[in-house]
Short mmCIF file of C-alpha atoms in Angstrom, two decimals:
data_model
loop_
_atom_site.label_atom_id
_atom_site.label_comp_id
_atom_site.label_asym_id
_atom_site.label_seq_id
_atom_site.Cartn_x
_atom_site.Cartn_y
_atom_site.Cartn_z
CA MET A 406 -1.37 8.50 45.31
CA ILE A 407 -4.52 8.54 44.02
CA LEU A 408 -3.12 7.96 40.18
CA GLY A 409 -1.07 5.39 41.27
CA VAL A 410 -3.48 3.08 42.83
CA ALA A 411 -5.63 3.31 39.66
CA PHE A 412 -2.33 2.79 37.58
CA THR A 413 -1.77 -0.39 39.45
CA ARG A 414 -5.71 -1.87 39.32
CA ARG A 415 -5.30 -1.58 35.83
CA LEU A 416 -2.37 -3.82 35.84
CA SER A 417 -4.72 -6.02 37.93
CA LEU A 418 -6.76 -6.24 34.59
CA LEU A 419 -4.35 -6.90 31.62
CA THR A 420 -4.73 -10.40 31.68
CA ASN A 421 -8.91 -10.27 32.67
CA ALA A 422 -11.33 -11.27 30.03
CA ASP A 423 -14.02 -9.30 31.75
CA ASN A 424 -15.11 -6.43 29.83
CA GLY A 425 -17.01 -4.86 31.71
CA ARG A 426 -14.84 -4.45 35.03
CA TRP A 427 -12.53 -2.93 32.42
CA ASN A 428 -15.52 -0.72 31.31
CA GLN A 429 -15.50 0.06 35.18
CA LEU A 430 -12.05 0.30 35.56
CA SER A 431 -11.74 2.94 32.76
CA HIS A 432 -15.04 5.36 34.41
CA GLY A 433 -13.38 4.95 37.43
CA THR A 434 -9.58 6.27 35.88
CA LYS A 435 -11.52 8.84 34.47
CA ALA A 436 -13.39 10.26 37.01
CA LEU A 437 -10.03 10.20 39.14
CA ILE A 438 -7.97 12.52 36.34
CA GLN A 439 -10.77 14.94 35.85
CA ASN A 440 -10.91 15.76 39.16
CA CYS A 441 -7.37 16.11 39.86
CA ASP A 442 -5.58 19.74 39.96
CA ILE A 443 -4.55 20.01 35.85
CA GLY A 444 -0.89 21.36 36.83
CA ARG A 445 0.06 17.92 38.88
CA PHE A 446 0.51 16.22 35.14
CA GLN A 447 3.08 18.22 34.28
CA GLN A 448 5.09 15.79 36.57
CA PRO A 449 6.86 12.59 34.60
CA PHE A 450 4.17 10.01 36.03
CA GLU A 451 1.10 11.55 36.16
CA ARG A 452 1.66 13.01 32.48
CA ALA A 453 2.99 9.68 31.03
CA MET A 454 -0.33 8.09 32.90
CA LEU A 455 -2.46 10.54 31.15
CA GLU A 456 -1.38 10.09 27.98
CA SER A 457 -1.18 6.44 28.32
CA GLN A 458 -5.12 7.07 28.49
CA ARG A 459 -5.49 10.09 26.33
CA ALA A 460 -7.32 7.49 23.20
CA PHE A 461 -10.05 5.83 26.28
CA PHE A 462 -10.84 9.48 27.32
CA PRO A 463 -11.95 11.87 24.81
CA CYS A 464 -15.17 13.47 26.13
CA PHE A 465 -13.34 16.02 28.77
CA LEU A 466 -10.00 16.09 27.37
CA ALA A 467 -11.62 17.99 24.04
CA ARG A 468 -12.79 20.82 26.40
CA SER A 469 -11.14 23.48 28.09
CA PRO A 470 -8.86 24.05 30.03
CA TRP A 471 -7.40 20.34 29.13
CA ARG A 472 -7.00 20.99 25.68
CA GLU A 473 -5.34 24.05 26.34
CA PHE A 474 -2.77 22.04 28.47
CA LEU A 475 -2.30 19.34 26.31
CA ARG A 476 -1.25 21.47 23.71
CA GLU A 477 0.96 24.08 25.60
CA THR A 478 2.16 21.26 27.63
CA GLU A 479 3.14 18.51 24.49
CA GLU A 480 6.38 19.32 23.42
CA THR A 481 7.57 18.84 26.79
CA ALA A 482 5.44 15.79 27.13
CA LEU A 483 7.24 14.12 24.05
CA THR A 484 10.81 14.89 25.39
CA PRO A 485 12.76 12.79 25.10
CA ALA A 486 10.18 9.85 22.94
CA SER A 487 10.10 8.00 20.41
CA TRP A 488 8.72 8.49 17.36
CA ALA A 489 6.43 6.10 18.15
CA CYS A 490 5.29 8.62 21.31
CA VAL A 491 5.17 11.44 18.82
CA LEU A 492 2.97 9.64 16.51
CA ARG A 493 0.21 8.35 19.28
CA SER A 494 0.70 12.11 20.50
CA LYS A 495 -0.93 13.22 17.21
CA LEU A 496 -3.68 10.83 16.52
CA CYS A 497 -4.58 11.22 20.14
CA ASP A 498 -5.50 14.98 18.63
CA TRP A 499 -7.91 13.71 16.37
CA LEU A 500 -9.05 11.05 18.80
CA VAL A 501 -10.67 13.29 22.07
CA ASP A 502 -12.95 15.12 18.78
CA ILE A 503 -14.34 11.96 16.90
CA PRO A 504 -16.51 9.94 19.82
CA VAL A 505 -18.73 13.56 19.82
CA LEU A 506 -19.19 13.80 16.05
CA LEU A 507 -19.65 10.09 15.41
CA GLU A 508 -22.78 10.32 18.39
CA GLU A 509 -23.96 13.27 17.06
CA ILE A 510 -24.30 11.71 13.28
CA THR A 511 -25.21 8.58 14.65
CA GLY A 512 -28.08 10.41 16.31
CA ILE A 513 -29.65 12.19 13.14
CA LEU A 514 -29.20 8.85 11.58
CA ARG A 515 -31.27 7.15 13.87
CA SER A 516 -34.01 10.13 14.38
CA GLY A 517 -34.80 9.75 10.45
CA ASN A 518 -34.27 13.72 10.78
CA TYR A 519 -31.75 14.30 7.82
CA GLY A 520 -30.85 17.79 6.87
CA MET A 521 -28.14 20.95 6.93
CA LYS A 522 -27.17 19.96 10.67
CA LEU A 523 -26.14 16.15 9.31
CA LYS A 524 -25.06 17.46 5.93
CA ARG A 525 -22.17 19.87 8.39
CA LEU A 526 -21.15 16.72 10.33
CA VAL A 527 -20.46 15.19 7.05
CA GLN A 528 -18.78 17.45 5.81
CA ARG A 529 -16.71 17.73 8.67
CA ALA A 530 -16.61 14.20 9.38
CA MET A 531 -14.58 14.07 5.97
CA VAL A 532 -11.96 16.71 6.74
CA ILE A 533 -10.82 15.29 9.87
CA HIS A 534 -10.63 11.52 7.74
CA ASP A 535 -9.23 12.97 5.05
CA GLN A 536 -6.39 14.90 7.24
CA ILE A 537 -5.83 11.23 9.58
CA ASP A 538 -5.61 9.32 6.60
CA GLY A 539 -2.86 11.54 4.60
CA TRP A 540 -1.11 11.62 8.46
CA TYR A 541 -1.25 7.50 8.27
CA LEU A 542 -0.04 7.55 4.68
CA ALA A 543 2.82 10.02 5.18
CA GLU A 544 4.36 9.05 8.75
CA VAL A 545 2.68 5.85 10.18
CA VAL A 546 3.48 3.69 6.72
CA PRO A 547 6.96 5.04 6.40
CA ALA A 548 7.83 4.01 9.80
CA VAL A 549 7.24 0.12 8.59
CA PRO A 550 9.80 -1.26 6.67
CA ALA A 551 7.76 -1.73 2.72
CA PRO A 552 9.32 -5.62 2.59
CA LEU A 553 7.91 -6.16 6.41
CA ARG A 554 4.27 -4.51 5.87
CA PRO A 555 2.14 -7.46 4.73
CA SER A 556 3.54 -9.12 7.41
CA ALA A 557 2.66 -6.90 10.18
CA GLU A 558 6.06 -6.80 11.54
CA TYR A 559 6.62 -3.50 13.63
CA SER A 560 9.56 -2.16 14.98
CA GLN A 561 7.76 -1.98 18.54
CA PRO A 562 4.55 -2.67 19.47
CA LEU A 563 3.30 0.50 19.89
CA MET A 564 3.67 0.42 16.05
CA GLY A 565 1.76 -2.14 15.39
CA VAL A 566 -1.02 -0.14 17.86
CA LEU A 567 -1.24 2.41 16.31
CA ASP A 568 -1.59 0.88 12.81
CA CYS A 569 -4.57 -0.95 14.28
CA VAL A 570 -5.84 1.78 16.05
CA THR A 571 -5.60 4.64 13.12
CA ASN A 572 -7.36 2.37 10.53
CA SER A 573 -10.34 0.95 13.05
CA THR A 574 -10.74 4.88 13.13
CA LEU A 575 -11.02 5.42 9.41
CA ILE A 576 -13.09 2.63 9.36
CA THR A 577 -15.37 4.29 12.10
CA LEU A 578 -15.28 7.13 10.28
CA GLU A 579 -15.77 6.10 6.26
CA ASP A 580 -18.88 4.40 7.92
CA ALA A 581 -20.71 6.82 9.45
CA ILE A 582 -19.52 9.54 5.63
CA SER A 583 -21.06 6.31 3.53
CA THR A 584 -23.91 6.03 5.76
CA SER A 585 -25.02 9.36 5.81
CA VAL A 586 -23.87 10.62 2.34
CA SER A 587 -26.16 7.40 0.96
CA LEU A 588 -29.04 9.52 2.13
CA PHE A 589 -28.21 12.96 0.66
CA SER A 590 -29.87 14.13 -2.76
CA GLU A 591 -28.28 15.85 -5.39
CA SER A 592 -29.40 19.04 -4.30
CA ASP A 593 -27.39 18.26 -1.18
CA GLY A 594 -24.56 18.25 -3.25
CA PHE A 595 -23.16 15.24 -2.65
CA HIS A 596 -23.68 13.69 -6.64
CA LYS A 597 -22.97 9.99 -5.79
CA SER A 598 -22.98 7.78 -2.53
CA ILE A 599 -18.91 6.91 -1.36
CA ASP A 600 -18.04 3.67 -1.51
CA PHE A 601 -15.49 2.30 0.59
CA SER A 602 -15.87 -1.30 0.70
CA ILE A 603 -12.60 -2.06 -0.72
CA THR A 604 -10.38 0.11 1.28
CA ILE A 605 -12.16 -0.87 4.33
CA SER A 606 -11.77 -4.85 3.37
CA LYS A 607 -7.88 -3.73 3.41
CA ARG A 608 -7.90 -1.90 6.71
CA GLN A 609 -9.67 -5.20 8.40
CA GLN A 610 -6.76 -7.45 7.05
CA THR A 611 -4.03 -4.15 8.72
CA ILE A 612 -5.82 -4.27 11.70
CA SER A 613 -6.43 -8.44 11.94
CA ASN A 614 -2.41 -8.78 11.39
CA ALA A 615 -1.57 -5.55 13.62
CA LEU A 616 -3.91 -7.60 16.59
CA LYS A 617 -1.94 -10.19 16.02
CA TYR A 618 1.22 -9.36 15.89
CA VAL A 619 0.70 -7.25 19.64
CA ARG A 620 -1.11 -10.69 21.17
CA GLY A 621 2.18 -12.57 20.07
CA TYR A 622 4.25 -9.85 21.80
CA SER A 623 2.17 -9.69 24.76
CA LEU A 624 -1.31 -9.49 26.31
CA VAL A 625 -0.60 -7.32 28.15
CA ALA A 626 -0.33 -4.09 25.33
CA ALA A 627 -3.20 -6.35 23.63
CA LYS A 628 -5.91 -5.95 26.21
CA PRO A 629 -5.97 -2.30 26.39
CA LEU A 630 -5.92 -2.15 22.63
CA GLU A 631 -8.77 -4.78 22.12
CA PHE A 632 -10.96 -2.92 24.56
CA GLY A 633 -10.28 0.32 22.85
CA LEU A 634 -11.33 -1.61 19.40
CA GLN A 635 -14.50 -2.48 21.11
CA GLN A 636 -14.92 1.51 21.69
CA LEU A 637 -14.40 2.35 18.58
CA ARG A 638 -16.89 -0.21 16.89
CA SER A 639 -19.12 0.34 19.30
CA LEU A 640 -19.12 4.16 17.46
CA ARG A 641 -20.20 3.37 14.03
CA ALA A 642 -23.07 4.22 12.47
CA ASP A 643 -24.23 0.73 11.36
#
């Protein structure tokens, strides 16, 4: 019942331009889910709602017992499911760890105390970046027919959302990596700066096309996407 109320309230804001109210609702829904008995999310409605919100509540979902629960019940949650839902679930597996990682990097950059901790965090960010980028090229890009990709036509809205969120996530990681590496010397094992500018420019075009497609398909689908992109932008190191 409580989750049903949260779901109804979220729907009521789908066409509301007030991001402040969206942020409040997001925190409220997070608290409701976090304080529920984890076992209830084995039920179809509750699990569907949890899956739809995984990208919004990464922090507590990255910890026990939520991480173990999501991993152990993944097959059940995705059966039956479209390929887009499978891809979304995989992306969320990375998204639960990224905010904390980026917040740590940003905190060190702002403090000015660069050292081994920052180096380790950047190396971890590089690993996650390469994993997501490899997965994106192997699994997401082929799902969009090549002749249609320039105009960002997708088989379903969720594929457009995935294209948008994945590229936004990669840009956020690339920004943190390039900013951090520029502060290291050769003695730190980084022999030259990393320039993602061309890649980021291409990603931004993909994001623009994908967002335009989702907006054109449904404002209801576009609203949470825009809110999620705003959250990702807030994590950038600049």
